[in-house]
Amino acid sequence: MSEINQVGMEKIVSLCRRRGFIFPSSEIYGGLSSCWDYGPLGVEIKRNVKEAWWRAMVQNRDDVVGLDTSILMHPNVWKASGHIDGFSDPLVDCKNCKLRWRADELKITVCPTCGGELTEPRQFNLMFKTFMGPVEDAANIVYLRPETAQGIFVNFQNVVNTTRKKLPFGIAQTGKSFRNEITTGNFIFRSREFEQMELEFFVIPGTDIKWHEYWRNERMNWYLKLGIKPENLHFREHAKDELAHYAKGCYDIEFLFPMGWAELEGIANRCDFDLTQHSKFSGKSLEYQDSESKEHIIPYVIEPSAGVDRSVLAFLCNAYYEEPDKEEIRVVLRLHPSLAPFKVTVLPLSRKENLVKLAKDIHTGLRECWMTGYDDSQSVGRRYRRQDEIGTPYCVTIDFDSLEDNQVTIRERDSMKQVRIPIRELQKTIGAKLAGESFEVLPPGGRCL
Ligand code: GAP
C-alpha cells in the first residue's frame, strides 16, 4: 500500500454518514466494531452494484445460472473445504499491554504500541461459531459461512441434473459472509460481516488457463464500464508462496483506495480441489459425464470472487470530486448512472399548490421507470448541490412557466448544463440520457435502467 489516492477516507466516511449512505451498526449503543448499516441511499447503491453484477454475470449470459444458498451449512462442508483446519491467521499478544496483532502484518518484532515483548504466534480460526438447536454443546456447532463459494460446490450435481448445463458453465451467487477478522478497518473495506459476489466457472481440465485469462479480462472490463478510472485499477499476480496449496494461479484486481492499493476482487484457478474434496467427504460422486466422449471428469474451477462492500467503497472513492464553483466548493459524486441511488430528482420551484400538483404527477410518471427523488425545500441552487453530492445524474425543475408552456428544465449533474423540453418528452429524453445518448439524438422510446 504505497501511493495515496487524492480523496481522503474521512471525506467518504463523512459524506456517507451525513447523507445517509452508511451508518455504524447499533450506533445508539455506541456502535459495534467493524459492522455497518446501509442507510436509505446506501441500500440503493449496494443493490445497484449487485444488480449490475448479476446482469453481467447471469442475465446476459447463456452459460451461467444463479443460486441462493443458506448461510448455515453442514459442518463437514468446512472440514472438506479446509476452513476448519486452515482458515486462520497467526496471532501474537503483547505480554505488556495485552494488545493482539496479526503476526504476518507486523513489520517489527516488538509491540507497535508499547514496544513490549510479543508471544509466539498462535493460529486463530476466522470462522464464527454458533449452535444449532437448543443444546449448546460441541455436537451442535455450526459456522456462519466465511465465503459463499461452498454453497455453490455442494450444489454442483443438483444444478447439473436440473439444468442439464454442459461444460463450460458457471454458477453465480451473491450473499453475506462472515469472518472474525483480527484487523478490521478502513471503513467498509474489511469488516466481520460483508457481502460477496462469487462465480464458480466449471471447465474441462486443460482449458482452465484460457478461461482464467478470459475471466480476468471480463472482470476488469466490468469495473471500467461502470466508470472506474483505468489509473485506479491494476492486476496483481499472487506470488507462489501466497497461493493456496490447491490453486494454480490467482490474480487480484486492486483498486487505489485512499489508504493505497488493495484487493477488490480475486480471480483464482482452483483446479479440481473443491469438487474432489466434497466428493471425498460426502461420499457422493461429483463427477461430470461428458455427453460426447462419455468420459467422467472432475471439472476445474475458475473463480472470480468480489466483495460488494469493497466495490461500493471503490465506486464512491472513484466518483468523489470537489470542485470550485463560484465562491463555494461543489461536492459531486460522478457515479455511473446505473449505480446512482436516484436516477432523477424532481424539484418544484415553489410549494404553491398548482405547481406541486404538476410536480407530483411528473414524479409519479418517472418513478414507474426509475428510482427517483423529490425535493421541495430551500433554494433550487442548494437542492442541485444536494443532488450532486449524492450522485443524481439528472434533476427536473418545474417552474411557473411549466404551467403555461408544458415544459420543464432538465439539469445535468456533470456539466451542470440545462435544457428545456416538453413534459411529454421527459421520460424518453431521460431514458436516452441514462443510456448514454446526447440530448440531441433521441431513440424512439425511453429505456429503463
Ligand atoms: N471464495 C474465495 C474467497 O472468498 P477472498 O479473497 O477471501 O476469496 C473474496 O474473498 C473477496 O471478498 C475479496 O476480494 C473482498 O472483496 C471480499 N472480502 C473478503 N474478506 C472481506 C472482509 N473481511 N470485509 C469485506 N470484504 C471482504
Tab-separated table of C-alpha atoms and ligand atoms in Angstrom:
chain	number	residue	atom	x	y	z
A	1	MET	CA	0.000	0.000	0.000
A	2	SER	CA	2.255	2.814	-1.194
A	3	GLU	CA	0.675	5.573	-3.298
A	4	ILE	CA	-2.085	7.595	-1.688
A	5	ASN	CA	-5.257	8.404	-3.600
A	6	GLN	CA	-6.315	12.058	-3.667
A	7	VAL	CA	-9.585	11.644	-1.744
A	8	GLY	CA	-9.133	11.043	1.985
A	9	MET	CA	-11.165	8.262	3.578
A	10	GLU	CA	-12.504	10.719	6.154
A	11	LYS	CA	-14.277	12.655	3.362
A	12	ILE	CA	-16.015	9.491	2.166
A	13	VAL	CA	-16.976	8.416	5.691
A	14	SER	CA	-18.321	11.881	6.440
A	15	LEU	CA	-20.366	12.060	3.229
A	16	CYS	CA	-21.769	8.580	3.836
A	17	ARG	CA	-22.752	9.470	7.405
A	18	ARG	CA	-24.152	12.929	6.534
A	19	ARG	CA	-26.250	11.886	3.576
A	20	GLY	CA	-27.467	8.515	4.802
A	21	PHE	CA	-25.369	6.078	2.795
A	22	ILE	CA	-23.732	4.179	5.663
A	23	PHE	CA	-24.053	4.309	9.467
A	24	PRO	CA	-22.113	2.462	12.192
A	25	SER	CA	-24.076	-0.608	13.273
A	26	SER	CA	-26.044	-0.253	16.562
A	27	GLU	CA	-24.940	3.362	16.744
A	28	ILE	CA	-27.225	4.375	19.614
A	29	TYR	CA	-25.445	1.746	21.728
A	30	GLY	CA	-22.040	3.109	20.813
A	31	GLY	CA	-21.635	1.064	17.625
A	32	LEU	CA	-20.341	-2.466	17.040
A	33	SER	CA	-16.805	-2.670	15.816
A	34	SER	CA	-16.439	-3.286	12.068
A	35	CYS	CA	-20.159	-3.746	11.398
A	36	TRP	CA	-22.038	-1.237	9.245
A	37	ASP	CA	-25.632	-0.409	8.315
A	38	TYR	CA	-26.564	0.814	4.854
A	39	GLY	CA	-28.971	3.764	5.010
A	40	PRO	CA	-31.627	4.871	2.510
A	41	LEU	CA	-29.093	5.888	-0.158
A	42	GLY	CA	-26.542	3.202	0.676
A	43	VAL	CA	-29.037	0.422	0.193
A	44	GLU	CA	-29.760	1.730	-3.312
A	45	ILE	CA	-26.145	1.890	-4.444
A	46	LYS	CA	-25.455	-1.522	-2.931
A	47	ARG	CA	-28.460	-3.038	-4.725
A	48	ASN	CA	-27.349	-1.367	-7.939
A	49	VAL	CA	-23.851	-2.840	-7.655
A	50	LYS	CA	-25.266	-6.327	-7.095
A	51	GLU	CA	-27.760	-5.924	-9.931
A	52	ALA	CA	-25.070	-4.702	-12.324
A	53	TRP	CA	-23.008	-7.756	-11.391
A	54	TRP	CA	-25.998	-10.110	-11.833
A	55	ARG	CA	-26.853	-8.576	-15.215
A	56	ALA	CA	-23.283	-9.055	-16.460
A	57	MET	CA	-22.654	-12.462	-14.907
A	58	VAL	CA	-26.046	-14.206	-15.179
A	59	GLN	CA	-28.751	-12.317	-17.089
A	60	ASN	CA	-26.696	-11.533	-20.178
A	61	ARG	CA	-25.041	-14.939	-20.484
A	62	ASP	CA	-26.148	-18.367	-21.668
A	63	ASP	CA	-23.513	-20.208	-19.683
A	64	VAL	CA	-24.165	-19.045	-16.096
A	65	VAL	CA	-27.050	-19.751	-13.716
A	66	GLY	CA	-27.715	-18.338	-10.256
A	67	LEU	CA	-28.175	-19.790	-6.770
A	68	ASP	CA	-29.053	-18.521	-3.313
A	69	THR	CA	-27.825	-20.989	-0.692
A	70	SER	CA	-28.135	-20.896	3.083
A	71	ILE	CA	-25.617	-19.219	5.354
A	72	LEU	CA	-25.587	-22.159	7.786
A	73	MET	CA	-24.276	-25.357	6.239
A	74	HIS	CA	-23.390	-28.858	7.409
A	75	PRO	CA	-20.177	-28.626	9.496
A	76	ASN	CA	-18.493	-31.238	7.295
A	77	VAL	CA	-18.593	-28.714	4.431
A	78	TRP	CA	-15.925	-26.734	6.287
A	79	LYS	CA	-13.869	-29.845	7.016
A	80	ALA	CA	-13.875	-30.697	3.325
A	81	SER	CA	-13.122	-27.158	2.204
A	82	GLY	CA	-10.173	-26.886	4.575
A	83	HIS	CA	-11.642	-23.998	6.547
A	84	ILE	CA	-11.673	-25.804	9.901
A	85	ASP	CA	-8.001	-26.723	9.696
A	86	GLY	CA	-6.598	-23.963	7.547
A	87	PHE	CA	-8.698	-20.785	7.646
A	88	SER	CA	-6.692	-18.982	10.276
A	89	ASP	CA	-4.362	-16.082	10.817
A	90	PRO	CA	-1.241	-16.151	13.036
A	91	LEU	CA	-1.815	-14.076	16.172
A	92	VAL	CA	0.621	-12.616	18.683
A	93	ASP	CA	-0.169	-10.943	22.026
A	94	CYS	CA	1.808	-8.192	23.670
A	95	LYS	CA	2.897	-9.510	27.095
A	96	ASN	CA	2.929	-5.952	28.434
A	97	CYS	CA	-0.157	-4.064	27.116
A	98	LYS	CA	-2.084	-7.226	26.083
A	99	LEU	CA	-2.920	-5.887	22.624
A	100	ARG	CA	-3.270	-8.543	19.926
A	101	TRP	CA	-1.700	-8.375	16.458
A	102	ARG	CA	-1.578	-10.352	13.235
A	103	ALA	CA	1.964	-11.709	13.085
A	104	ASP	CA	2.043	-11.705	9.277
A	105	GLU	CA	1.174	-7.986	9.157
A	106	LEU	CA	3.744	-6.836	11.730
A	107	LYS	CA	6.947	-5.476	10.295
A	108	ILE	CA	8.671	-5.368	13.702
A	109	THR	CA	9.187	-7.955	16.436
A	110	VAL	CA	8.068	-5.823	19.414
A	111	CYS	CA	4.588	-4.377	20.138
A	112	PRO	CA	3.944	-1.368	17.841
A	113	THR	CA	2.036	0.366	20.637
A	114	CYS	CA	4.216	-0.014	23.735
A	115	GLY	CA	7.342	-1.795	22.499
A	116	GLY	CA	6.570	-4.771	24.764
A	117	GLU	CA	7.619	-8.353	24.136
A	118	LEU	CA	5.329	-10.458	21.939
A	119	THR	CA	4.214	-14.065	22.441
A	120	GLU	CA	4.947	-16.792	19.890
A	121	PRO	CA	2.346	-16.779	17.060
A	122	ARG	CA	-0.779	-18.925	17.550
A	123	GLN	CA	-3.256	-19.837	14.826
A	124	PHE	CA	-6.654	-18.183	15.222
A	125	ASN	CA	-9.572	-19.565	13.182
A	126	LEU	CA	-11.596	-16.842	11.470
A	127	MET	CA	-14.934	-18.647	11.294
A	128	PHE	CA	-17.796	-17.540	13.550
A	129	LYS	CA	-19.304	-20.422	15.522
A	130	THR	CA	-22.801	-20.813	16.815
A	131	PHE	CA	-25.087	-23.654	17.923
A	132	MET	CA	-27.929	-25.263	16.023
A	133	GLY	CA	-30.947	-26.140	18.152
A	134	PRO	CA	-31.488	-25.667	21.886
A	135	VAL	CA	-28.420	-27.544	23.174
A	136	GLU	CA	-25.164	-25.636	23.265
A	137	ASP	CA	-22.619	-28.435	23.029
A	138	ALA	CA	-19.841	-29.380	20.653
A	139	ALA	CA	-22.068	-31.757	18.696
A	140	ASN	CA	-24.303	-28.837	17.694
A	141	ILE	CA	-21.663	-26.400	16.493
A	142	VAL	CA	-22.343	-24.800	13.143
A	143	TYR	CA	-20.463	-21.998	11.400
A	144	LEU	CA	-21.548	-18.826	9.675
A	145	ARG	CA	-20.180	-19.249	6.163
A	146	PRO	CA	-16.905	-17.384	5.546
A	147	GLU	CA	-17.496	-17.415	1.757
A	148	THR	CA	-20.498	-18.068	-0.494
A	149	ALA	CA	-18.486	-20.372	-2.769
A	150	GLN	CA	-19.044	-23.606	-0.825
A	151	GLY	CA	-22.836	-23.345	-1.233
A	152	ILE	CA	-22.172	-23.494	-4.969
A	153	PHE	CA	-19.825	-26.501	-4.868
A	154	VAL	CA	-22.156	-28.639	-2.769
A	155	ASN	CA	-24.990	-27.929	-5.231
A	156	PHE	CA	-22.934	-28.708	-8.334
A	157	GLN	CA	-24.719	-32.005	-9.018
A	158	ASN	CA	-28.176	-30.518	-8.313
A	159	VAL	CA	-27.557	-27.819	-10.882
A	160	VAL	CA	-26.163	-30.221	-13.497
A	161	ASN	CA	-29.141	-32.551	-13.032
A	162	THR	CA	-31.826	-29.878	-13.115
A	163	THR	CA	-30.476	-27.530	-15.789
A	164	ARG	CA	-28.595	-30.026	-17.993
A	165	LYS	CA	-25.842	-27.427	-18.397
A	166	LYS	CA	-22.803	-28.603	-20.358
A	167	LEU	CA	-19.212	-27.630	-19.592
A	168	PRO	CA	-18.038	-24.942	-19.591
A	169	PHE	CA	-20.665	-23.297	-17.399
A	170	GLY	CA	-20.831	-21.274	-14.221
A	171	ILE	CA	-22.903	-20.877	-11.075
A	172	ALA	CA	-23.175	-17.426	-9.511
A	173	GLN	CA	-24.247	-16.312	-6.079
A	174	THR	CA	-24.298	-13.128	-4.027
A	175	GLY	CA	-24.776	-13.047	-0.290
A	176	LYS	CA	-23.478	-12.422	3.196
A	177	SER	CA	-20.274	-13.935	4.530
A	178	PHE	CA	-18.770	-13.660	7.983
A	179	ARG	CA	-15.160	-13.658	9.164
A	180	ASN	CA	-13.889	-12.951	12.630
A	181	GLU	CA	-11.125	-10.749	11.220
A	182	ILE	CA	-8.398	-9.754	13.648
A	183	THR	CA	-7.541	-6.496	11.986
A	184	THR	CA	-10.534	-4.677	10.564
A	185	GLY	CA	-10.853	-1.085	9.496
A	186	ASN	CA	-10.699	1.349	6.636
A	187	PHE	CA	-14.459	1.807	6.878
A	188	ILE	CA	-16.323	-0.908	4.926
A	189	PHE	CA	-13.117	-2.241	3.333
A	190	ARG	CA	-12.633	-5.029	5.857
A	191	SER	CA	-15.486	-5.897	8.175
A	192	ARG	CA	-16.636	-9.009	10.010
A	193	GLU	CA	-19.960	-9.220	8.189
A	194	PHE	CA	-19.858	-8.445	4.482
A	195	GLU	CA	-21.313	-9.451	1.145
A	196	GLN	CA	-19.661	-11.313	-1.690
A	197	MET	CA	-20.436	-11.767	-5.387
A	198	GLU	CA	-18.918	-15.049	-6.497
A	199	LEU	CA	-18.873	-17.053	-9.689
A	200	GLU	CA	-17.630	-20.630	-9.855
A	201	PHE	CA	-16.991	-21.345	-13.520
A	202	PHE	CA	-16.539	-25.068	-14.251
A	203	VAL	CA	-14.334	-26.008	-17.202
A	204	ILE	CA	-12.751	-29.045	-18.828
A	205	PRO	CA	-9.246	-29.557	-17.361
A	206	GLY	CA	-6.692	-28.293	-19.831
A	207	THR	CA	-8.865	-25.340	-20.847
A	208	ASP	CA	-8.504	-23.711	-17.424
A	209	ILE	CA	-5.608	-21.388	-18.297
A	210	LYS	CA	-7.535	-19.935	-21.223
A	211	TRP	CA	-10.684	-19.436	-19.113
A	212	HIS	CA	-8.684	-17.901	-16.292
A	213	GLU	CA	-7.412	-15.275	-18.695
A	214	TYR	CA	-10.902	-14.776	-20.117
A	215	TRP	CA	-12.408	-14.050	-16.676
A	216	ARG	CA	-9.594	-11.716	-15.713
A	217	ASN	CA	-10.422	-9.570	-18.713
A	218	GLU	CA	-14.189	-9.765	-18.204
A	219	ARG	CA	-13.943	-8.691	-14.610
A	220	MET	CA	-11.525	-5.851	-15.254
A	221	ASN	CA	-13.813	-4.574	-18.015
A	222	TRP	CA	-16.830	-4.708	-15.700
A	223	TYR	CA	-15.246	-2.152	-13.349
A	224	LEU	CA	-14.078	0.008	-16.257
A	225	LYS	CA	-17.518	0.029	-17.893
A	226	LEU	CA	-19.026	1.153	-14.612
A	227	GLY	CA	-16.759	4.172	-14.610
A	228	ILE	CA	-13.712	3.231	-12.551
A	229	LYS	CA	-10.776	5.163	-13.949
A	230	PRO	CA	-8.149	2.880	-15.516
A	231	GLU	CA	-5.387	4.510	-13.492
A	232	ASN	CA	-7.188	3.396	-10.297
A	233	LEU	CA	-7.132	-0.316	-11.222
A	234	HIS	CA	-4.474	-2.913	-11.802
A	235	PHE	CA	-3.861	-6.653	-11.590
A	236	ARG	CA	-1.576	-8.158	-9.008
A	237	GLU	CA	-0.478	-11.721	-9.572
A	238	HIS	CA	-0.092	-13.792	-6.420
A	239	ALA	CA	3.438	-14.964	-5.718
A	240	LYS	CA	3.893	-18.746	-5.457
A	241	ASP	CA	4.137	-18.606	-1.645
A	242	GLU	CA	0.850	-16.679	-1.363
A	243	LEU	CA	-1.169	-19.211	-3.338
A	244	ALA	CA	-3.490	-21.652	-1.605
A	245	HIS	CA	-1.896	-25.112	-1.969
A	246	TYR	CA	-4.605	-26.231	-4.428
A	247	ALA	CA	-4.586	-23.104	-6.623
A	248	LYS	CA	-2.676	-22.990	-9.871
A	249	GLY	CA	-2.784	-19.226	-10.122
A	250	CYS	CA	-4.533	-16.200	-8.662
A	251	TYR	CA	-4.756	-12.563	-9.712
A	252	ASP	CA	-6.203	-9.787	-7.609
A	253	ILE	CA	-7.856	-6.784	-9.170
A	254	GLU	CA	-6.604	-3.998	-6.951
A	255	PHE	CA	-8.070	-0.508	-6.606
A	256	LEU	CA	-6.234	2.593	-5.470
A	257	PHE	CA	-8.182	3.192	-2.232
A	258	PRO	CA	-7.427	6.258	-0.075
A	259	MET	CA	-5.090	4.092	2.021
A	260	GLY	CA	-3.303	2.712	-1.052
A	261	TRP	CA	-3.599	-0.195	-3.495
A	262	ALA	CA	-5.686	-3.020	-2.076
A	263	GLU	CA	-7.677	-6.056	-3.205
A	264	LEU	CA	-11.093	-5.532	-4.719
A	265	GLU	CA	-11.570	-8.970	-6.220
A	266	GLY	CA	-9.609	-12.220	-6.508
A	267	ILE	CA	-9.678	-14.372	-9.654
A	268	ALA	CA	-8.353	-17.845	-8.895
A	269	ASN	CA	-7.786	-21.077	-10.771
A	270	ARG	CA	-8.868	-23.569	-8.064
A	271	CYS	CA	-8.271	-26.693	-10.225
A	272	ASP	CA	-10.466	-29.635	-9.107
A	273	PHE	CA	-9.787	-29.169	-5.397
A	274	ASP	CA	-13.293	-28.271	-4.207
A	275	LEU	CA	-15.317	-30.893	-6.041
A	276	THR	CA	-12.749	-33.581	-5.221
A	277	GLN	CA	-12.822	-32.715	-1.529
A	278	HIS	CA	-16.631	-32.634	-1.297
A	279	SER	CA	-16.833	-35.898	-3.134
A	280	LYS	CA	-14.376	-37.471	-0.677
A	281	PHE	CA	-16.062	-36.128	2.451
A	282	SER	CA	-19.686	-36.666	1.375
A	283	GLY	CA	-19.154	-39.998	-0.355
A	284	LYS	CA	-21.177	-38.695	-3.330
A	285	SER	CA	-19.791	-38.600	-6.821
A	286	LEU	CA	-19.369	-35.078	-8.143
A	287	GLU	CA	-18.062	-36.216	-11.487
A	288	TYR	CA	-19.371	-34.831	-14.710
A	289	GLN	CA	-20.009	-37.106	-17.673
A	290	ASP	CA	-19.112	-35.595	-20.990
A	291	SER	CA	-22.078	-36.187	-23.327
A	292	GLU	CA	-19.894	-36.873	-26.375
A	293	SER	CA	-16.851	-38.741	-25.094
A	294	LYS	CA	-18.855	-40.293	-22.180
A	295	GLU	CA	-15.735	-39.704	-20.107
A	296	HIS	CA	-16.152	-38.957	-16.384
A	297	ILE	CA	-14.186	-35.969	-15.214
A	298	ILE	CA	-13.957	-33.621	-12.256
A	299	PRO	CA	-14.137	-30.145	-13.746
A	300	TYR	CA	-11.640	-27.437	-12.919
A	301	VAL	CA	-12.935	-24.200	-11.437
A	302	ILE	CA	-12.166	-20.583	-12.268
A	303	GLU	CA	-13.419	-18.320	-9.508
A	304	PRO	CA	-13.883	-14.545	-9.791
A	305	SER	CA	-14.766	-13.521	-6.225
A	306	ALA	CA	-15.630	-9.905	-5.459
A	307	GLY	CA	-16.723	-8.016	-2.353
A	308	VAL	CA	-19.916	-5.967	-2.582
A	309	ASP	CA	-18.914	-3.568	0.180
A	310	ARG	CA	-15.416	-3.090	-1.222
A	311	SER	CA	-16.918	-2.401	-4.635
A	312	VAL	CA	-19.306	0.176	-3.144
A	313	LEU	CA	-16.350	1.840	-1.426
A	314	ALA	CA	-14.311	1.822	-4.642
A	315	PHE	CA	-17.173	3.302	-6.680
A	316	LEU	CA	-17.673	6.047	-4.070
A	317	CYS	CA	-13.965	6.936	-3.848
A	318	ASN	CA	-13.607	6.893	-7.625
A	319	ALA	CA	-16.637	9.179	-8.102
A	320	TYR	CA	-15.867	11.777	-5.417
A	321	TYR	CA	-14.915	15.233	-6.681
A	322	GLU	CA	-14.610	18.605	-5.034
A	323	GLU	CA	-14.583	21.499	-7.471
A	324	PRO	CA	-14.673	25.258	-7.082
A	325	ASP	CA	-17.984	26.756	-8.166
A	326	LYS	CA	-18.449	30.499	-7.729
A	327	GLU	CA	-17.432	31.209	-4.120
A	328	GLU	CA	-18.052	27.682	-2.916
A	329	ILE	CA	-16.819	24.116	-3.266
A	330	ARG	CA	-19.150	21.812	-5.155
A	331	VAL	CA	-19.005	18.206	-3.940
A	332	VAL	CA	-20.120	15.906	-6.702
A	333	LEU	CA	-20.318	12.131	-6.952
A	334	ARG	CA	-19.813	11.323	-10.601
A	335	LEU	CA	-21.316	7.856	-10.248
A	336	HIS	CA	-22.225	5.831	-13.317
A	337	PRO	CA	-25.995	6.367	-13.799
A	338	SER	CA	-26.748	2.685	-13.278
A	339	LEU	CA	-25.139	2.854	-9.819
A	340	ALA	CA	-26.552	6.218	-8.683
A	341	PRO	CA	-29.150	5.848	-5.878
A	342	PHE	CA	-31.577	8.170	-7.712
A	343	LYS	CA	-31.549	8.442	-11.490
A	344	VAL	CA	-33.570	11.640	-11.421
A	345	THR	CA	-34.953	14.032	-8.793
A	346	VAL	CA	-37.967	16.264	-9.261
A	347	LEU	CA	-37.740	19.830	-7.937
A	348	PRO	CA	-40.801	22.093	-7.916
A	349	LEU	CA	-39.688	25.716	-7.768
A	350	SER	CA	-42.192	26.528	-5.029
A	351	ARG	CA	-44.697	24.789	-2.786
A	352	LYS	CA	-47.667	26.526	-4.461
A	353	GLU	CA	-50.498	24.057	-4.833
A	354	ASN	CA	-50.794	24.041	-8.637
A	355	LEU	CA	-47.030	23.650	-9.071
A	356	VAL	CA	-46.853	20.853	-6.515
A	357	LYS	CA	-49.660	19.008	-8.269
A	358	LEU	CA	-47.838	19.113	-11.600
A	359	ALA	CA	-44.530	18.112	-9.953
A	360	LYS	CA	-46.162	15.169	-8.153
A	361	ASP	CA	-47.794	13.981	-11.385
A	362	ILE	CA	-44.439	14.128	-13.164
A	363	HIS	CA	-42.763	12.355	-10.264
A	364	THR	CA	-45.360	9.576	-10.313
A	365	GLY	CA	-44.716	9.015	-14.027
A	366	LEU	CA	-40.928	8.900	-13.651
A	367	ARG	CA	-40.802	6.634	-10.599
A	368	GLU	CA	-42.505	3.865	-12.541
A	369	CYS	CA	-39.324	3.632	-14.565
A	370	TRP	CA	-36.550	4.646	-12.166
A	371	MET	CA	-35.659	5.188	-8.548
A	372	THR	CA	-36.362	8.886	-8.143
A	373	GLY	CA	-36.085	11.644	-5.560
A	374	TYR	CA	-38.379	14.560	-4.804
A	375	ASP	CA	-37.135	17.687	-3.051
A	376	ASP	CA	-39.083	20.883	-2.435
A	377	SER	CA	-37.119	22.503	0.394
A	378	GLN	CA	-34.776	25.525	0.178
A	379	SER	CA	-33.435	27.260	-2.916
A	380	VAL	CA	-33.057	25.406	-6.194
A	381	GLY	CA	-29.303	26.057	-6.117
A	382	ARG	CA	-28.998	24.293	-2.782
A	383	ARG	CA	-31.170	21.459	-3.983
A	384	TYR	CA	-28.939	20.940	-7.039
A	385	ARG	CA	-25.956	20.798	-4.673
A	386	ARG	CA	-27.628	18.171	-2.528
A	387	GLN	CA	-28.328	16.023	-5.577
A	388	ASP	CA	-24.764	16.488	-6.897
A	389	GLU	CA	-23.440	15.259	-3.582
A	390	ILE	CA	-25.421	12.013	-3.761
A	391	GLY	CA	-24.681	11.459	-7.447
A	392	THR	CA	-28.124	12.028	-9.019
A	393	PRO	CA	-27.389	12.353	-12.771
A	394	TYR	CA	-30.458	14.499	-13.621
A	395	CYS	CA	-32.768	16.969	-11.925
A	396	VAL	CA	-36.088	18.049	-13.380
A	397	THR	CA	-37.191	21.525	-12.346
A	398	ILE	CA	-40.802	22.598	-12.596
A	399	ASP	CA	-41.432	26.350	-12.582
A	400	PHE	CA	-44.424	28.635	-13.111
A	401	ASP	CA	-43.843	28.751	-16.872
A	402	SER	CA	-44.276	24.954	-16.871
A	403	LEU	CA	-47.954	25.509	-16.036
A	404	GLU	CA	-48.330	27.604	-19.198
A	405	ASP	CA	-45.985	26.023	-21.752
A	406	ASN	CA	-45.945	22.380	-20.515
A	407	GLN	CA	-42.158	22.402	-20.483
A	408	VAL	CA	-39.639	21.595	-17.745
A	409	THR	CA	-35.906	22.038	-17.280
A	410	ILE	CA	-33.515	19.101	-17.108
A	411	ARG	CA	-30.230	19.854	-15.381
A	412	GLU	CA	-27.231	17.583	-15.784
A	413	ARG	CA	-25.070	16.715	-12.785
A	414	ASP	CA	-21.725	16.569	-14.587
A	415	SER	CA	-21.874	19.508	-16.980
A	416	MET	CA	-24.483	21.495	-14.988
A	417	LYS	CA	-25.967	22.164	-18.437
A	418	GLN	CA	-29.700	22.841	-18.552
A	419	VAL	CA	-32.182	22.190	-21.352
A	420	ARG	CA	-35.866	22.878	-21.530
A	421	ILE	CA	-38.059	20.198	-23.031
A	422	PRO	CA	-41.787	19.393	-23.344
A	423	ILE	CA	-43.153	17.321	-20.442
A	424	ARG	CA	-44.416	14.673	-22.838
A	425	GLU	CA	-40.819	14.013	-23.951
A	426	LEU	CA	-39.394	13.861	-20.444
A	427	GLN	CA	-39.355	10.111	-19.912
A	428	LYS	CA	-37.958	9.426	-23.370
A	429	THR	CA	-35.279	12.098	-23.001
A	430	ILE	CA	-34.131	10.918	-19.580
A	431	GLY	CA	-34.156	7.326	-20.798
A	432	ALA	CA	-31.923	8.292	-23.707
A	433	LYS	CA	-29.629	10.293	-21.459
A	434	LEU	CA	-29.304	7.451	-18.967
A	435	ALA	CA	-28.482	5.123	-21.822
A	436	GLY	CA	-25.604	7.450	-22.660
A	437	GLU	CA	-27.026	9.442	-25.564
A	438	SER	CA	-26.934	13.174	-26.062
A	439	PHE	CA	-29.917	15.487	-25.752
A	440	GLU	CA	-29.985	15.948	-29.496
A	441	VAL	CA	-30.319	12.290	-30.527
A	442	LEU	CA	-33.383	10.620	-29.112
A	443	PRO	CA	-34.276	6.980	-29.764
A	444	PRO	CA	-37.943	6.143	-30.437
A	445	GLY	CA	-38.602	5.006	-26.853
A	446	GLY	CA	-37.088	5.514	-23.380
A	447	ARG	CA	-35.048	2.811	-21.720
A	448	CYS	CA	-35.363	1.748	-18.117
A	449	LEU	CA	-32.177	1.056	-16.171
B	1	GAP	N1	-14.155	-17.817	-2.332
B	1	GAP	C1	-12.942	-17.078	-2.398
B	1	GAP	C2	-12.851	-16.000	-1.414
B	1	GAP	O1	-13.697	-15.854	-0.550
B	1	GAP	P1	-11.320	-13.995	-0.680
B	1	GAP	O2	-10.173	-13.336	-1.404
B	1	GAP	O3	-11.079	-14.437	0.719
B	1	GAP	O4	-11.767	-15.214	-1.620
B	1	GAP	C3	-13.070	-12.543	-1.936
B	1	GAP	O5	-12.570	-13.011	-0.719
B	1	GAP	C4	-13.459	-11.081	-1.850
B	1	GAP	O6	-14.367	-10.904	-0.751
B	1	GAP	C5	-12.296	-10.145	-1.557
B	1	GAP	O7	-11.628	-9.772	-2.744
B	1	GAP	C6	-13.010	-8.962	-0.931
B	1	GAP	O8	-13.528	-8.107	-1.936
B	1	GAP	C7	-14.153	-9.613	-0.183
B	1	GAP	N2	-13.811	-9.751	1.246
B	1	GAP	C8	-13.098	-10.742	1.831
B	1	GAP	N3	-12.992	-10.532	3.145
B	1	GAP	C9	-13.640	-9.380	3.421
B	1	GAP	C10	-13.885	-8.626	4.607
B	1	GAP	N4	-13.467	-9.030	5.798
B	1	GAP	N5	-14.597	-7.462	4.504
B	1	GAP	C11	-15.059	-7.043	3.304
B	1	GAP	N6	-14.861	-7.717	2.152
B	1	GAP	C12	-14.164	-8.869	2.202
